[in-house]
Structures are given as C-alpha cells and as structure tokens.
Amino acid sequence: MGVTTILTEGDIAALLNELDGCETEGADWVSDNGELTLAGDWLTQSGLLGQSLIIEVLPGRITIRAEVGNMLA
C-alpha cells in the first residue's frame, strides 16, 4: 500500500482522473472531520457493497468484512 499526501482540490481531481478505470488501485482519504472515504473500482468488485459489514479499527489498520453467513455477490 502506498500513501500520498494530497494538498489541493486540483491534486485530488488529477489523482481521481488518473485512477479512473484502474481495477487495482483506488483513492481513499480522511477528511478534516475524521471521516474516512473509500473509493475506486476495487470497492465495487470486492462484493462488499450492499452487504452487512463488520468494520474493525486498530492502530494502523482498518478491516472491513462481510458478516458471517452473508454471501458475497
């Protein structure tokens, strides 16, 4: 995983444009209010959308997984 600091709205737009259609990379960021945003084709392809999820947050790690008994699409 790589981490890149984005400082301006123009930088964000350029990054999202570069990643458009990329299946293995996405853009994720934390807003000033602490809200985590996940984006990218990988999220749709993961099968997690529309599922009941378990989210665990530990220092340096966030784990997102479908609840046991739910099938991934």
N, CA and C atoms as an extended XYZ file, in Angstrom:
219
Properties=species:S:1:pos:R:3:atomname:S:1:resname:S:1:resid:I:1 pbc="F F F"
N         0.840       -1.167        0.000 N   MET     1
C         0.000        0.000        0.000 CA  MET     1
C         0.884        1.229        0.000 C   MET     1
N         0.516        2.212       -0.781 N   GLY     2
C         1.230        3.474       -0.801 CA  GLY     2
C         0.349        4.579       -0.268 C   GLY     2
N         0.956        5.548        0.368 N   VAL     3
C         0.222        6.687        0.907 CA  VAL     3
C         0.774        7.947        0.272 C   VAL     3
N        -0.109        8.788       -0.243 N   THR     4
C         0.286       10.046       -0.861 CA  THR     4
C        -0.496       11.172       -0.215 C   THR     4
N         0.188       12.239        0.161 N   THR     5
C        -0.487       13.399        0.722 CA  THR     5
C        -0.986       14.283       -0.408 C   THR     5
N        -2.261       14.603       -0.381 N   ILE     6
C        -2.884       15.466       -1.384 CA  ILE     6
C        -3.214       16.785       -0.699 C   ILE     6
N        -2.725       17.901       -1.262 N   LEU     7
C        -2.884       19.185       -0.596 CA  LEU     7
C        -3.957       20.079       -1.193 C   LEU     7
N        -4.295       19.918       -2.460 N   THR     8
C        -5.268       20.818       -3.080 CA  THR     8
C        -6.362       20.030       -3.785 C   THR     8
N        -7.479       20.710       -4.030 N   GLU     9
C        -8.577       20.084       -4.769 CA  GLU     9
C        -8.124       19.672       -6.167 C   GLU     9
N        -7.247       20.473       -6.785 N   GLY    10
C        -6.726       20.138       -8.112 CA  GLY    10
C        -5.942       18.848       -8.092 C   GLY    10
N        -5.152       18.639       -7.029 N   ASP    11
C        -4.391       17.399       -6.889 CA  ASP    11
C        -5.330       16.204       -6.761 C   ASP    11
N        -6.410       16.380       -5.999 N   ILE    12
C        -7.380       15.300       -5.825 CA  ILE    12
C        -8.031       14.962       -7.163 C   ILE    12
N        -8.454       15.990       -7.900 N   ALA    13
C        -9.093       15.769       -9.201 CA  ALA    13
C        -8.148       15.065      -10.163 C   ALA    13
N        -6.877       15.472      -10.177 N   ALA    14
C        -5.893       14.848      -11.067 CA  ALA    14
C        -5.683       13.385      -10.692 C   ALA    14
N        -5.601       13.090       -9.401 N   LEU    15
C        -5.410       11.712       -8.950 CA  LEU    15
C        -6.608       10.851       -9.328 C   LEU    15
N        -7.815       11.348       -9.076 N   LEU    16
C        -9.008       10.575       -9.414 CA  LEU    16
C        -9.102       10.336      -10.911 C   LEU    16
N        -8.728       11.316      -11.707 N   ASN    17
C        -8.726       11.163      -13.162 CA  ASN    17
C        -7.720       10.094      -13.587 C   ASN    17
N        -6.558       10.090      -12.960 N   GLU    18
C        -5.514        9.107      -13.280 CA  GLU    18
C        -5.955        7.692      -12.915 C   GLU    18
N        -6.698        7.559      -11.822 N   LEU    19
C        -7.115        6.242      -11.342 CA  LEU    19
C        -8.405        5.750      -11.987 C   LEU    19
N        -9.080        6.591      -12.760 N   ASP    20
C       -10.345        6.216      -13.382 CA  ASP    20
C       -10.164        4.953      -14.224 C   ASP    20
N       -10.930        3.926      -13.909 N   GLY    21
C       -10.858        2.668      -14.646 CA  GLY    21
C        -9.784        1.713      -14.157 C   GLY    21
N        -8.982        2.122      -13.208 N   CYS    22
C        -7.932        1.247      -12.670 CA  CYS    22
C        -8.581        0.239      -11.720 C   CYS    22
N        -8.365       -1.039      -11.968 N   GLU    23
C        -9.002       -2.079      -11.165 CA  GLU    23
C        -8.237       -2.430       -9.897 C   GLU    23
N        -6.970       -2.061       -9.812 N   THR    24
C        -6.164       -2.486       -8.674 CA  THR    24
C        -5.823       -1.362       -7.709 C   THR    24
N        -6.155       -0.128       -8.067 N   GLU    25
C        -5.835        0.999       -7.200 CA  GLU    25
C        -7.063        1.871       -7.023 C   GLU    25
N        -7.131        2.551       -5.906 N   GLY    26
C        -8.227        3.466       -5.640 CA  GLY    26
C        -7.735        4.622       -4.804 C   GLY    26
N        -8.590        5.587       -4.615 N   ALA    27
C        -8.247        6.755       -3.815 CA  ALA    27
C        -9.079        6.734       -2.540 C   ALA    27
N        -8.427        6.744       -1.432 N   ASP    28
C        -9.075        6.739       -0.132 CA  ASP    28
C        -8.493        7.895        0.665 C   ASP    28
N        -9.311        8.566        1.461 N   TRP    29
C        -8.783        9.683        2.231 CA  TRP    29
C        -9.598        9.910        3.483 C   TRP    29
N        -8.980       10.644        4.415 N   VAL    30
C        -9.629       11.027        5.658 CA  VAL    30
C        -9.829       12.538        5.613 C   VAL    30
N       -11.066       12.977        5.791 N   SER    31
C       -11.394       14.399        5.781 CA  SER    31
C       -10.935       15.053        7.075 C   SER    31
N       -10.961       16.377        7.091 N   ASP    32
C       -10.580       17.119        8.294 CA  ASP    32
C       -11.433       16.742        9.496 C   ASP    32
N       -12.674       16.308        9.256 N   ASN    33
C       -13.560       15.927       10.357 CA  ASN    33
C       -13.356       14.474       10.798 C   ASN    33
N       -12.378       13.784       10.201 N   GLY    34
C       -12.075       12.406       10.574 CA  GLY    34
C       -12.847       11.360        9.798 C   GLY    34
N       -13.674       11.777        8.853 N   GLU    35
C       -14.470       10.842        8.055 CA  GLU    35
C       -13.600       10.158        7.007 C   GLU    35
N       -13.609        8.829        7.000 N   LEU    36
C       -12.844        8.041        6.029 CA  LEU    36
C       -13.689        7.819        4.789 C   LEU    36
N       -13.134        8.116        3.627 N   THR    37
C       -13.817        7.902        2.354 CA  THR    37
C       -13.062        6.852        1.562 C   THR    37
N       -13.760        5.801        1.137 N   LEU    38
C       -13.183        4.755        0.301 CA  LEU    38
C       -13.798        4.873       -1.082 C   LEU    38
N       -12.957        4.806       -2.121 N   ALA    39
C       -13.457        4.948       -3.488 CA  ALA    39
C       -12.610        4.114       -4.433 C   ALA    39
N       -13.191        3.744       -5.553 N   GLY    40
C       -12.445        3.018       -6.571 CA  GLY    40
C       -13.186        1.784       -7.035 C   GLY    40
N       -12.823        1.318       -8.220 N   ASP    41
C       -13.449        0.124       -8.781 CA  ASP    41
C       -13.255       -1.091       -7.882 C   ASP    41
N       -12.149       -1.148       -7.148 N   TRP    42
C       -11.871       -2.289       -6.283 CA  TRP    42
C       -12.991       -2.476       -5.271 C   TRP    42
N       -13.608       -1.376       -4.831 N   LEU    43
C       -14.660       -1.469       -3.827 CA  LEU    43
C       -15.897       -2.156       -4.399 C   LEU    43
N       -16.275       -1.802       -5.611 N   THR    44
C       -17.407       -2.442       -6.276 CA  THR    44
C       -17.101       -3.911       -6.545 C   THR    44
N       -15.901       -4.200       -7.023 N   GLN    45
C       -15.521       -5.566       -7.374 CA  GLN    45
C       -15.332       -6.460       -6.153 C   GLN    45
N       -15.159       -5.870       -4.978 N   SER    46
C       -14.958       -6.671       -3.769 CA  SER    46
C       -16.210       -7.435       -3.370 C   SER    46
N       -17.376       -6.990       -3.844 N   GLY    47
C       -18.622       -7.631       -3.452 CA  GLY    47
C       -19.133       -7.172       -2.100 C   GLY    47
N       -18.483       -6.191       -1.487 N   LEU    48
C       -18.889       -5.734       -0.165 CA  LEU    48
C       -20.074       -4.776       -0.189 C   LEU    48
N       -20.276       -4.085       -1.310 N   LEU    49
C       -21.370       -3.117       -1.376 CA  LEU    49
C       -22.704       -3.825       -1.229 C   LEU    49
N       -23.588       -3.275       -0.416 N   GLY    50
C       -24.906       -3.855       -0.206 CA  GLY    50
C       -24.924       -4.978        0.813 C   GLY    50
N       -23.795       -5.307        1.399 N   GLN    51
C       -23.702       -6.366        2.401 CA  GLN    51
C       -23.711       -5.754        3.803 C   GLN    51
N       -24.122       -6.527        4.798 N   SER    52
C       -23.932       -6.129        6.189 CA  SER    52
C       -22.463       -6.340        6.504 C   SER    52
N       -21.817       -5.304        7.026 N   LEU    53
C       -20.370       -5.350        7.209 CA  LEU    53
C       -19.967       -5.282        8.669 C   LEU    53
N       -18.826       -5.868        8.951 N   ILE    54
C       -18.154       -5.724       10.234 CA  ILE    54
C       -16.903       -4.901        9.953 C   ILE    54
N       -16.754       -3.801       10.672 N   ILE    55
C       -15.599       -2.924       10.476 CA  ILE    55
C       -14.825       -2.862       11.782 C   ILE    55
N       -13.557       -3.247       11.732 N   GLU    56
C       -12.679       -3.209       12.897 CA  GLU    56
C       -11.602       -2.165       12.654 C   GLU    56
N       -11.378       -1.307       13.648 N   VAL    57
C       -10.368       -0.262       13.526 CA  VAL    57
C        -9.331       -0.466       14.623 C   VAL    57
N        -8.097       -0.662       14.212 N   LEU    58
C        -6.963       -0.811       15.114 CA  LEU    58
C        -5.895        0.192       14.688 C   LEU    58
N        -4.950        0.513       15.552 N   PRO    59
C        -3.887        1.439       15.142 CA  PRO    59
C        -3.184        0.944       13.872 C   PRO    59
N        -3.220        1.756       12.820 N   GLY    60
C        -2.546        1.421       11.573 CA  GLY    60
C        -3.265        0.423       10.690 C   GLY    60
N        -4.508        0.056       11.054 N   ARG    61
C        -5.195       -0.978       10.272 CA  ARG    61
C        -6.708       -0.827       10.377 C   ARG    61
N        -7.388       -0.957        9.254 N   ILE    62
C        -8.848       -0.997        9.213 CA  ILE    62
C        -9.226       -2.261        8.452 C   ILE    62
N       -10.069       -3.092        9.053 N   THR    63
C       -10.517       -4.325        8.413 CA  THR    63
C       -12.013       -4.217        8.150 C   THR    63
N       -12.407       -4.468        6.898 N   ILE    64
C       -13.815       -4.464        6.512 CA  ILE    64
C       -14.126       -5.843        5.957 C   ILE    64
N       -15.150       -6.497        6.517 N   ARG    65
C       -15.514       -7.817        6.011 CA  ARG    65
C       -17.016       -8.008        6.124 C   ARG    65
N       -17.536       -8.899        5.291 N   ALA    66
C       -18.964       -9.211        5.335 CA  ALA    66
C       -19.246      -10.019        6.594 C   ALA    66
N       -20.448       -9.837        7.148 N   GLU    67
C       -20.831      -10.611        8.319 CA  GLU    67
C       -20.892      -12.088        7.959 C   GLU    67
N       -20.567      -12.956        8.910 N   VAL    68
C       -20.609      -14.402        8.694 CA  VAL    68
C       -22.029      -14.797        8.312 C   VAL    68
N       -22.141      -15.651        7.302 N   GLY    69
C       -23.442      -16.099        6.841 CA  GLY    69
C       -23.956      -15.313        5.654 C   GLY    69
N       -23.338      -14.187        5.354 N   ASN    70
C       -23.713      -13.407        4.172 CA  ASN    70
C       -22.832      -13.820        3.015 C   ASN    70
N       -23.435      -14.050        1.868 N   MET    71
C       -22.664      -14.406        0.683 CA  MET    71
C       -22.254      -13.149       -0.057 C   MET    71
N       -21.036      -13.133       -0.560 N   LEU    72
C       -20.589      -12.026       -1.387 CA  LEU    72
C       -21.154      -12.198       -2.782 C   LEU    72
N       -21.550      -11.090       -3.391 N   ALA    73
C       -22.117      -11.142       -4.749 CA  ALA    73
C       -21.072      -11.538       -5.748 C   ALA    73
